[in-house]
PDB file of C-alpha atoms in Angstrom:
ATOM      1  CA  MET A 224     104.020 138.582  58.272  1.00  0.00           C
ATOM      2  CA  LYS A 225     103.925 141.909  60.010  1.00  0.00           C
ATOM      3  CA  HIS A 226     104.744 145.145  58.264  1.00  0.00           C
ATOM      4  CA  VAL A 227     105.189 148.377  60.156  1.00  0.00           C
ATOM      5  CA  ILE A 228     104.763 151.728  58.478  1.00  0.00           C
ATOM      6  CA  ARG A 229     105.293 155.009  60.271  1.00  0.00           C
ATOM      7  CA  LYS A 230     103.272 157.865  58.936  1.00  0.00           C
ATOM      8  CA  ILE A 231     101.368 160.883  60.190  1.00  0.00           C
ATOM      9  CA  PHE A 232      98.052 162.012  58.764  1.00  0.00           C
ATOM     10  CA  VAL A 233      96.239 165.205  59.605  1.00  0.00           C
ATOM     11  CA  ASP A 234      93.221 164.327  57.447  1.00  0.00           C
ATOM     12  CA  PHE A 235      91.363 161.177  58.473  1.00  0.00           C
ATOM     13  CA  GLU A 236      89.880 160.785  55.005  1.00  0.00           C
ATOM     14  CA  LYS A 237      93.341 160.684  53.442  1.00  0.00           C
ATOM     15  CA  GLU A 238      94.322 158.210  56.133  1.00  0.00           C
ATOM     16  CA  GLU A 239      91.309 156.069  55.199  1.00  0.00           C
ATOM     17  CA  LYS A 240      92.359 156.221  51.565  1.00  0.00           C
ATOM     18  CA  PHE A 241      95.873 155.113  52.505  1.00  0.00           C
ATOM     19  CA  LEU A 242      94.538 152.148  54.497  1.00  0.00           C
ATOM     20  CA  ASN A 243      92.279 151.102  51.634  1.00  0.00           C
ATOM     21  CA  GLU A 244      95.114 151.381  49.142  1.00  0.00           C
ATOM     22  CA  MET A 245      97.240 149.208  51.405  1.00  0.00           C
ATOM     23  CA  SER A 246      94.376 146.737  51.673  1.00  0.00           C
ATOM     24  CA  ALA A 247      94.157 146.656  47.877  1.00  0.00           C
ATOM     25  CA  THR A 248      97.788 145.579  47.720  1.00  0.00           C
ATOM     26  CA  GLY A 249      97.217 142.791  50.243  1.00  0.00           C
ATOM     27  CA  LEU A 250      98.177 144.474  53.491  1.00  0.00           C
ATOM     28  CA  SER A 251      95.442 144.900  56.055  1.00  0.00           C
ATOM     29  CA  LEU A 252      95.780 147.105  59.121  1.00  0.00           C
ATOM     30  CA  THR A 253      95.653 145.281  62.422  1.00  0.00           C
ATOM     31  CA  LYS A 254      96.980 147.817  64.891  1.00  0.00           C
ATOM     32  CA  TYR A 255      97.451 151.549  65.140  1.00  0.00           C
ATOM     33  CA  SER A 256      99.171 153.649  67.751  1.00  0.00           C
ATOM     34  CA  PHE A 257     100.530 157.154  67.308  1.00  0.00           C
ATOM     35  CA  ASN A 258     102.123 157.341  63.823  1.00  0.00           C
ATOM     36  CA  LYS A 259     102.640 153.555  63.755  1.00  0.00           C
ATOM     37  CA  TYR A 260     100.584 151.346  61.454  1.00  0.00           C
ATOM     38  CA  VAL A 261     100.928 147.570  61.724  1.00  0.00           C
ATOM     39  CA  PHE A 262      99.771 145.573  58.706  1.00  0.00           C
ATOM     40  CA  GLU A 263      99.353 141.886  58.126  1.00  0.00           C
ATOM     41  CA  ASP A 264      99.101 139.949  54.899  1.00  0.00           C
ATOM     42  CA  ALA A 265      95.589 139.397  53.631  1.00  0.00           C
ATOM     43  CA  PRO A 266      94.038 138.610  50.267  1.00  0.00           C
ATOM     44  CA  LYS A 267      94.187 141.675  48.049  1.00  0.00           C
ATOM     45  CA  GLY A 268      91.261 144.006  48.616  1.00  0.00           C
ATOM     46  CA  GLU A 269      89.667 141.795  51.247  1.00  0.00           C
ATOM     47  CA  TYR A 270      88.653 144.657  53.526  1.00  0.00           C
ATOM     48  CA  ILE A 271      87.255 148.163  53.326  1.00  0.00           C
ATOM     49  CA  TYR A 272      88.497 150.407  56.131  1.00  0.00           C
ATOM     50  CA  ARG A 273      86.704 153.348  57.740  1.00  0.00           C
ATOM     51  CA  ILE A 274      87.911 155.663  60.472  1.00  0.00           C
ATOM     52  CA  GLU A 275      85.736 157.524  62.927  1.00  0.00           C
ATOM     53  CA  LEU A 276      86.131 159.833  65.908  1.00  0.00           C
ATOM     54  CA  LEU A 277      83.704 158.711  68.603  1.00  0.00           C
ATOM     55  CA  GLU A 278      81.948 161.099  70.952  1.00  0.00           C
ATOM     56  CA  HIS A 279      83.174 159.209  74.004  1.00  0.00           C
ATOM     57  CA  PRO A 280      86.259 157.144  74.831  1.00  0.00           C
ATOM     58  CA  VAL A 281      86.158 153.608  73.483  1.00  0.00           C
ATOM     59  CA  GLU A 282      85.512 152.038  76.904  1.00  0.00           C
ATOM     60  CA  HIS A 283      82.486 154.290  77.520  1.00  0.00           C
ATOM     61  CA  LEU A 284      79.131 152.466  77.605  1.00  0.00           C
ATOM     62  CA  GLU A 285      77.697 154.504  74.716  1.00  0.00           C
ATOM     63  CA  SER A 286      80.757 153.767  72.586  1.00  0.00           C
ATOM     64  CA  GLN A 287      80.497 150.085  73.431  1.00  0.00           C
ATOM     65  CA  GLU A 288      76.847 150.046  72.382  1.00  0.00           C
ATOM     66  CA  TYR A 289      77.759 151.751  69.136  1.00  0.00           C
ATOM     67  CA  ILE A 290      80.605 149.350  68.436  1.00  0.00           C
ATOM     68  CA  GLN A 291      78.274 146.429  69.080  1.00  0.00           C
ATOM     69  CA  PHE A 292      75.800 147.916  66.600  1.00  0.00           C
ATOM     70  CA  MET A 293      78.570 148.277  64.030  1.00  0.00           C
ATOM     71  CA  GLU A 294      79.432 144.607  64.563  1.00  0.00           C
ATOM     72  CA  GLU A 295      75.807 143.671  63.963  1.00  0.00           C
ATOM     73  CA  MET A 296      76.113 145.612  60.707  1.00  0.00           C
ATOM     74  CA  GLY A 297      78.979 143.373  59.672  1.00  0.00           C
ATOM     75  CA  ALA A 298      81.839 145.716  60.590  1.00  0.00           C
ATOM     76  CA  GLU A 299      84.725 144.794  62.823  1.00  0.00           C
ATOM     77  CA  LEU A 300      86.595 147.072  65.189  1.00  0.00           C
ATOM     78  CA  VAL A 301      90.232 146.603  64.216  1.00  0.00           C
ATOM     79  CA  THR A 302      92.025 148.986  66.502  1.00  0.00           C
ATOM     80  CA  SER A 303      91.474 152.206  68.402  1.00  0.00           C
ATOM     81  CA  TYR A 304      93.472 155.143  69.592  1.00  0.00           C
ATOM     82  CA  HIS A 305      91.895 157.389  72.233  1.00  0.00           C
ATOM     83  CA  ARG A 306      88.523 158.251  70.668  1.00  0.00           C
ATOM     84  CA  TRP A 307      89.606 157.291  67.142  1.00  0.00           C
ATOM     85  CA  VAL A 308      88.307 153.916  65.975  1.00  0.00           C
ATOM     86  CA  TYR A 309      89.298 151.902  62.927  1.00  0.00           C
ATOM     87  CA  PHE A 310      86.583 149.691  61.476  1.00  0.00           C
ATOM     88  CA  ARG A 311      86.781 147.295  58.585  1.00  0.00           C
ATOM     89  CA  LYS A 312      84.289 145.222  56.684  1.00  0.00           C
ATOM     90  CA  LYS A 313      84.785 142.461  54.143  1.00  0.00           C
ATOM     91  CA  ALA A 314      84.552 143.996  50.684  1.00  0.00           C
ATOM     92  CA  ALA A 315      82.598 140.919  49.581  1.00  0.00           C
ATOM     93  CA  ASP A 316      79.773 142.002  51.924  1.00  0.00           C
ATOM     94  CA  GLY A 317      79.147 145.148  49.924  1.00  0.00           C
ATOM     95  CA  GLU A 318      80.099 148.770  50.366  1.00  0.00           C
ATOM     96  CA  PHE A 319      80.924 150.192  53.763  1.00  0.00           C
ATOM     97  CA  THR A 320      80.181 153.760  54.724  1.00  0.00           C
ATOM     98  CA  ILE A 321      79.647 155.156  58.182  1.00  0.00           C
ATOM     99  CA  TYR A 322      78.040 158.473  57.344  1.00  0.00           C
ATOM    100  CA  SER A 323      75.914 158.648  54.218  1.00  0.00           C
ATOM    101  CA  ASP A 324      74.172 162.014  54.452  1.00  0.00           C
ATOM    102  CA  ASN A 325      75.376 165.586  54.798  1.00  0.00           C
ATOM    103  CA  ASP A 326      73.883 166.005  58.256  1.00  0.00           C
ATOM    104  CA  SER A 327      75.678 163.114  59.879  1.00  0.00           C
ATOM    105  CA  LYS A 328      78.907 163.853  57.979  1.00  0.00           C
ATOM    106  CA  LEU A 329      78.814 167.402  59.284  1.00  0.00           C
ATOM    107  CA  ARG A 330      78.259 166.266  62.847  1.00  0.00           C
ATOM    108  CA  HIS A 331      81.305 164.026  62.563  1.00  0.00           C
ATOM    109  CA  TYR A 332      83.466 166.806  61.079  1.00  0.00           C
ATOM    110  CA  LYS A 333      82.392 169.162  63.851  1.00  0.00           C
ATOM    111  CA  ARG A 334      83.307 166.602  66.477  1.00  0.00           C
ATOM    112  CA  ILE A 335      86.795 166.459  64.956  1.00  0.00           C
ATOM    113  CA  MET A 336      86.978 170.257  64.818  1.00  0.00           C
ATOM    114  CA  LEU A 337      86.210 170.433  68.525  1.00  0.00           C
ATOM    115  CA  LEU A 338      89.090 168.044  69.211  1.00  0.00           C
ATOM    116  CA  PHE A 339      91.423 170.225  67.108  1.00  0.00           C
ATOM    117  CA  TRP A 340      90.425 173.342  69.049  1.00  0.00           C
ATOM    118  CA  PHE A 341      90.964 171.518  72.305  1.00  0.00           C
ATOM    119  CA  VAL A 342      94.520 170.599  71.281  1.00  0.00           C
ATOM    120  CA  ILE A 343      95.159 174.167  70.130  1.00  0.00           C
ATOM    121  CA  GLY A 344      93.755 175.586  73.361  1.00  0.00           C
ATOM    122  CA  LEU A 345      96.032 173.304  75.353  1.00  0.00           C
ATOM    123  CA  ASN A 346      99.075 174.485  73.382  1.00  0.00           C
ATOM    124  CA  MET A 347      98.045 178.113  73.804  1.00  0.00           C
ATOM    125  CA  PHE A 348      97.760 177.591  77.542  1.00  0.00           C
ATOM    126  CA  ILE A 349     101.166 175.903  77.805  1.00  0.00           C
ATOM    127  CA  GLY A 350     102.684 178.635  75.622  1.00  0.00           C
ATOM    128  CA  LEU A 351     101.294 181.417  77.785  1.00  0.00           C
ATOM    129  CA  LEU A 352     102.389 179.661  80.941  1.00  0.00           C
ATOM    130  CA  ASN A 353     105.949 179.335  79.633  1.00  0.00           C
ATOM    131  CA  LEU A 354     105.942 182.929  78.447  1.00  0.00           C
ATOM    132  CA  PHE A 355     104.987 184.051  81.929  1.00  0.00           C
ATOM    133  CA  LEU A 356     107.571 181.800  83.583  1.00  0.00           C
ATOM    134  CA  GLY A 357     110.221 182.955  81.093  1.00  0.00           C
ATOM    135  CA  ASN A 358     109.623 186.577  82.006  1.00  0.00           C
ATOM    136  CA  LEU A 359     109.803 185.717  85.675  1.00  0.00           C
ATOM    137  CA  ILE A 360     113.104 183.853  85.254  1.00  0.00           C
ATOM    138  CA  SER A 361     114.729 186.475  83.047  1.00  0.00           C
ATOM    139  CA  SER A 362     113.859 189.190  85.562  1.00  0.00           C
ATOM    140  CA  ALA A 363     115.697 187.036  88.099  1.00  0.00           C
ATOM    141  CA  GLY A 364     118.724 187.242  85.771  1.00  0.00           C
ATOM    142  CA  ARG A 365     118.705 183.650  84.531  1.00  0.00           C
ATOM    143  CA  PRO A 366     118.443 182.460  80.891  1.00  0.00           C
ATOM    144  CA  PRO A 367     114.749 182.412  79.928  1.00  0.00           C
ATOM    145  CA  ILE A 368     114.444 178.798  78.681  1.00  0.00           C
ATOM    146  CA  ASN A 369     110.706 178.924  79.179  1.00  0.00           C
ATOM    147  CA  SER A 370     110.410 181.835  76.775  1.00  0.00           C
ATOM    148  CA  TYR A 371     111.954 179.663  74.066  1.00  0.00           C
ATOM    149  CA  LEU A 372     109.581 176.829  74.963  1.00  0.00           C
ATOM    150  CA  SER A 373     106.657 179.197  74.608  1.00  0.00           C
ATOM    151  CA  ILE A 374     107.827 180.022  71.094  1.00  0.00           C
ATOM    152  CA  VAL A 375     107.662 176.291  70.304  1.00  0.00           C
ATOM    153  CA  SER A 376     104.105 176.127  71.633  1.00  0.00           C
ATOM    154  CA  PHE A 377     102.990 179.196  69.716  1.00  0.00           C
ATOM    155  CA  SER A 378     104.560 177.912  66.496  1.00  0.00           C
ATOM    156  CA  LEU A 379     102.723 174.646  67.027  1.00  0.00           C
ATOM    157  CA  VAL A 380      99.463 176.555  67.417  1.00  0.00           C
ATOM    158  CA  GLY A 381     100.142 178.253  64.096  1.00  0.00           C
ATOM    159  CA  LEU A 382     100.924 174.968  62.353  1.00  0.00           C
ATOM    160  CA  LEU A 383      97.860 173.277  63.798  1.00  0.00           C
ATOM    161  CA  LEU A 384      95.668 176.121  62.582  1.00  0.00           C
ATOM    162  CA  LEU A 385      97.212 175.972  59.143  1.00  0.00           C
ATOM    163  CA  PHE A 386      97.210 172.219  58.587  1.00  0.00           C
ATOM    164  CA  LEU A 387      94.315 170.963  60.710  1.00  0.00           C
ATOM    165  CA  VAL A 388      91.742 173.660  61.280  1.00  0.00           C
ATOM    166  CA  ILE A 389      91.725 175.463  57.939  1.00  0.00           C
ATOM    167  CA  PRO A 390      91.386 172.348  55.718  1.00  0.00           C
ATOM    168  CA  LEU A 391      88.629 170.945  57.940  1.00  0.00           C
ATOM    169  CA  ARG A 392      86.886 174.331  58.025  1.00  0.00           C
ATOM    170  CA  LYS A 393      86.802 174.237  54.214  1.00  0.00           C
ATOM    171  CA  LYS A 394      85.193 170.796  54.246  1.00  0.00           C
ATOM    172  CA  ILE A 395      82.606 171.943  56.776  1.00  0.00           C
ATOM    173  CA  ASP A 396      81.810 175.098  54.791  1.00  0.00           C
ATOM    174  CA  ARG A 397      81.401 173.110  51.597  1.00  0.00           C
ATOM    175  CA  LEU A 398      78.984 170.701  53.277  1.00  0.00           C
ATOM    176  CA  GLU A 399      77.064 173.507  55.013  1.00  0.00           C
ATOM    177  CA  ASN A 400      76.622 175.107  51.636  1.00  0.00           C
ATOM    178  CA  GLU A 401      75.504 171.863  50.055  1.00  0.00           C
ATOM    179  CA  LYS A 402      73.096 171.312  52.943  1.00  0.00           C
ATOM    180  CA  LYS A 403      71.237 174.490  52.079  1.00  0.00           C
ATOM    181  CA  ILE A 404      69.943 172.849  48.930  1.00  0.00           C
ATOM    182  CA  ARG A 405      70.448 169.131  49.421  1.00  0.00           C
ATOM    183  CA  GLU A 406      70.076 166.552  52.147  1.00  0.00           C
TER     184      GLU A 406
ATOM    185  CA  MET B 152      57.201 175.221  66.937  1.00  0.00           C
ATOM    186  CA  ALA B 153      57.220 171.523  67.744  1.00  0.00           C
ATOM    187  CA  GLU B 154      54.071 171.020  65.687  1.00  0.00           C
ATOM    188  CA  LYS B 155      55.541 172.862  62.762  1.00  0.00           C
ATOM    189  CA  MET B 156      58.672 170.720  62.916  1.00  0.00           C
ATOM    190  CA  GLU B 157      56.586 167.561  62.647  1.00  0.00           C
ATOM    191  CA  HIS B 158      55.249 168.753  59.307  1.00  0.00           C
ATOM    192  CA  SER B 159      58.596 169.477  57.707  1.00  0.00           C
ATOM    193  CA  ALA B 160      60.294 167.035  55.382  1.00  0.00           C
ATOM    194  CA  LEU B 161      61.776 163.831  56.748  1.00  0.00           C
ATOM    195  CA  THR B 162      65.269 162.881  55.699  1.00  0.00           C
ATOM    196  CA  GLU B 163      65.497 160.039  53.227  1.00  0.00           C
ATOM    197  CA  ALA B 164      67.165 157.906  55.899  1.00  0.00           C
ATOM    198  CA  VAL B 165      64.378 158.494  58.424  1.00  0.00           C
ATOM    199  CA  TYR B 166      61.632 157.981  55.833  1.00  0.00           C
ATOM    200  CA  TYR B 167      63.025 154.649  54.712  1.00  0.00           C
ATOM    201  CA  ILE B 168      63.824 153.467  58.239  1.00  0.00           C
ATOM    202  CA  LEU B 169      60.235 154.165  59.306  1.00  0.00           C
ATOM    203  CA  LEU B 170      58.865 152.376  56.247  1.00  0.00           C
ATOM    204  CA  SER B 171      61.089 149.371  56.913  1.00  0.00           C
ATOM    205  CA  LEU B 172      59.836 149.137  60.475  1.00  0.00           C
ATOM    206  CA  TYR B 173      56.218 148.400  59.609  1.00  0.00           C
ATOM    207  CA  LYS B 174      57.650 144.921  60.236  1.00  0.00           C
ATOM    208  CA  PRO B 175      60.010 144.387  63.198  1.00  0.00           C
ATOM    209  CA  MET B 176      63.599 144.462  62.031  1.00  0.00           C
ATOM    210  CA  HIS B 177      67.146 144.831  63.306  1.00  0.00           C
ATOM    211  CA  GLY B 178      69.755 147.233  61.997  1.00  0.00           C
ATOM    212  CA  TYR B 179      71.261 145.009  59.355  1.00  0.00           C
ATOM    213  CA  GLY B 180      67.807 144.030  58.123  1.00  0.00           C
ATOM    214  CA  ILE B 181      66.829 147.701  57.807  1.00  0.00           C
ATOM    215  CA  MET B 182      69.914 148.439  55.740  1.00  0.00           C
ATOM    216  CA  GLN B 183      69.268 145.486  53.408  1.00  0.00           C
ATOM    217  CA  ASN B 184      65.586 146.333  53.140  1.00  0.00           C
ATOM    218  CA  ILE B 185      66.277 149.963  52.202  1.00  0.00           C
ATOM    219  CA  LYS B 186      68.722 148.866  49.569  1.00  0.00           C
ATOM    220  CA  GLU B 187      66.098 146.550  48.100  1.00  0.00           C
ATOM    221  CA  LEU B 188      63.282 149.117  48.270  1.00  0.00           C
ATOM    222  CA  SER B 189      65.401 151.680  46.435  1.00  0.00           C
ATOM    223  CA  ASN B 190      66.798 149.204  43.904  1.00  0.00           C
ATOM    224  CA  GLY B 191      70.275 149.693  45.287  1.00  0.00           C
ATOM    225  CA  ARG B 192      70.203 153.494  45.105  1.00  0.00           C
ATOM    226  CA  VAL B 193      70.182 154.191  48.847  1.00  0.00           C
ATOM    227  CA  SER B 194      73.016 152.676  50.804  1.00  0.00           C
ATOM    228  CA  LEU B 195      72.595 153.912  54.342  1.00  0.00           C
ATOM    229  CA  GLY B 196      75.755 154.441  56.354  1.00  0.00           C
ATOM    230  CA  ALA B 197      75.878 152.433  59.570  1.00  0.00           C
ATOM    231  CA  GLY B 198      76.656 155.510  61.670  1.00  0.00           C
ATOM    232  CA  THR B 199      73.943 157.555  60.004  1.00  0.00           C
ATOM    233  CA  MET B 200      71.448 154.802  60.726  1.00  0.00           C
ATOM    234  CA  TYR B 201      72.561 154.456  64.336  1.00  0.00           C
ATOM    235  CA  GLY B 202      72.010 158.171  64.942  1.00  0.00           C
ATOM    236  CA  ALA B 203      68.626 158.109  63.218  1.00  0.00           C
ATOM    237  CA  ILE B 204      67.421 155.070  65.182  1.00  0.00           C
ATOM    238  CA  ASN B 205      68.370 156.686  68.483  1.00  0.00           C
ATOM    239  CA  THR B 206      66.593 159.920  67.576  1.00  0.00           C
ATOM    240  CA  LEU B 207      63.486 158.013  66.455  1.00  0.00           C
ATOM    241  CA  LEU B 208      63.479 156.047  69.726  1.00  0.00           C
ATOM    242  CA  GLU B 209      63.729 159.284  71.722  1.00  0.00           C
ATOM    243  CA  LYS B 210      60.836 160.777  69.762  1.00  0.00           C
ATOM    244  CA  GLY B 211      58.762 157.654  70.246  1.00  0.00           C
ATOM    245  CA  TRP B 212      58.288 157.104  66.500  1.00  0.00           C
ATOM    246  CA  ILE B 213      59.735 153.597  66.835  1.00  0.00           C
ATOM    247  CA  HIS B 214      60.100 151.251  69.799  1.00  0.00           C
ATOM    248  CA  PRO B 215      62.366 148.321  70.608  1.00  0.00           C
ATOM    249  CA  VAL B 216      60.820 144.887  70.221  1.00  0.00           C
ATOM    250  CA  ALA B 217      61.474 142.229  72.840  1.00  0.00           C
ATOM    251  CA  VAL B 218      63.667 139.654  71.179  1.00  0.00           C
ATOM    252  CA  THR B 219      62.264 136.165  71.645  1.00  0.00           C
ATOM    253  CA  GLU B 220      65.023 134.013  70.202  1.00  0.00           C
ATOM    254  CA  GLU B 221      67.620 133.439  72.859  1.00  0.00           C
ATOM    255  CA  LYS B 222      70.536 133.297  70.508  1.00  0.00           C
ATOM    256  CA  SER B 223      69.883 136.601  68.803  1.00  0.00           C
ATOM    257  CA  ARG B 224      71.210 139.520  70.795  1.00  0.00           C
ATOM    258  CA  LYS B 225      70.471 141.902  67.961  1.00  0.00           C
ATOM    259  CA  LYS B 226      67.999 144.602  68.880  1.00  0.00           C
ATOM    260  CA  GLU B 227      64.855 144.769  66.826  1.00  0.00           C
ATOM    261  CA  TYR B 228      62.652 147.792  66.335  1.00  0.00           C
ATOM    262  CA  GLN B 229      59.142 148.514  65.121  1.00  0.00           C
ATOM    263  CA  ILE B 230      57.211 151.635  64.141  1.00  0.00           C
ATOM    264  CA  THR B 231      54.743 153.133  66.680  1.00  0.00           C
ATOM    265  CA  GLU B 232      51.326 154.681  66.016  1.00  0.00           C
ATOM    266  CA  VAL B 233      52.932 158.123  66.195  1.00  0.00           C
ATOM    267  CA  GLY B 234      55.472 156.989  63.614  1.00  0.00           C
ATOM    268  CA  LYS B 235      52.689 155.811  61.324  1.00  0.00           C
ATOM    269  CA  GLU B 236      50.965 159.191  61.622  1.00  0.00           C
ATOM    270  CA  ILE B 237      54.226 160.876  60.656  1.00  0.00           C
ATOM    271  CA  ILE B 238      54.513 158.649  57.596  1.00  0.00           C
ATOM    272  CA  LYS B 239      50.934 159.496  56.567  1.00  0.00           C
ATOM    273  CA  LEU B 240      51.669 163.221  56.800  1.00  0.00           C
ATOM    274  CA  GLU B 241      54.873 162.736  54.833  1.00  0.00           C
ATOM    275  CA  LEU B 242      53.008 160.830  52.138  1.00  0.00           C
ATOM    276  CA  LEU B 243      50.574 163.733  51.779  1.00  0.00           C
ATOM    277  CA  ARG B 244      53.489 166.094  51.394  1.00  0.00           C
ATOM    278  CA  LEU B 245      55.308 163.861  48.912  1.00  0.00           C
ATOM    279  CA  ASN B 246      52.163 163.376  46.851  1.00  0.00           C
ATOM    280  CA  GLU B 247      51.756 167.119  46.639  1.00  0.00           C
ATOM    281  CA  LEU B 248      55.350 167.432  45.446  1.00  0.00           C
ATOM    282  CA  ILE B 249      54.886 164.743  42.833  1.00  0.00           C
ATOM    283  CA  LYS B 250      51.562 166.129  41.595  1.00  0.00           C
ATOM    284  CA  ASN B 251      52.977 169.619  41.184  1.00  0.00           C
ATOM    285  CA  GLY B 252      56.150 168.308  39.627  1.00  0.00           C
ATOM    286  CA  ASP B 253      54.243 166.190  37.151  1.00  0.00           C
ATOM    287  CA  ASP B 254      51.883 169.034  36.292  1.00  0.00           C
ATOM    288  CA  ILE B 255      54.639 171.520  35.613  1.00  0.00           C
ATOM    289  CA  ALA B 256      57.731 169.592  34.545  1.00  0.00           C
ATOM    290  CA  GLY B 257      56.369 166.136  33.776  1.00  0.00           C
ATOM    291  CA  GLY B 258      55.814 164.840  30.277  1.00  0.00           C
TER     292      GLY B 258
END
């Protein structure tokens, strides 16, 4: 039976935890698209889930090679969303981690950070564009709808900074610090 | 600079991957082998290993082995002479660490 849960995560590690908790109760993820998780019944705790942001889109040759390698390692690509991929591995086959040392964890975090900044940059650009258009329209004596839209964009930038960038920055700083003395 | 880099410490992942590849092995085999060698202590992440293998290939410390069995599409790798030299240097370094550690802190 299919179960749909709608949820938004800003932290992929919390999302991973959620998927593994669901798996422990006998619901395994089979499909993800924006804020929509589709689960199917499975034996309790059958799978361990891991989420990763790839460097390239899923269809890209390098991503395909990587996914094939993961399959050789006993993992299965469950679903993907843009560059985000959802892997799972049977818990009976032992533990499943993607990044096991500080260096590779950091590289992954930084890849995510870059994506966050890209989204923020895009919002900034749209906000500025609307601000400019709003001024233009209001000087023509019409209601400046675009100015209001720009406020939405700028607020979004603020929220993204607060809930995406700052928490991830903390994780990166902690790892960077740890890396000074440990591998 | 490059020469100096070659004398600095290897990561645990790289060290154990190189050791595993004294015999030709594919990714899954490497992971299992490292787990065995370390009595279950080191469980290498698949992504970490993938990155390390690609870097080692680029550096020429390991090379891909032509797979003979038709059915197996899994890529196998083996250590090169350069890789073996690197391991020898690392062993010297590790032995120095152990000797000094034993002398000062060891029972």
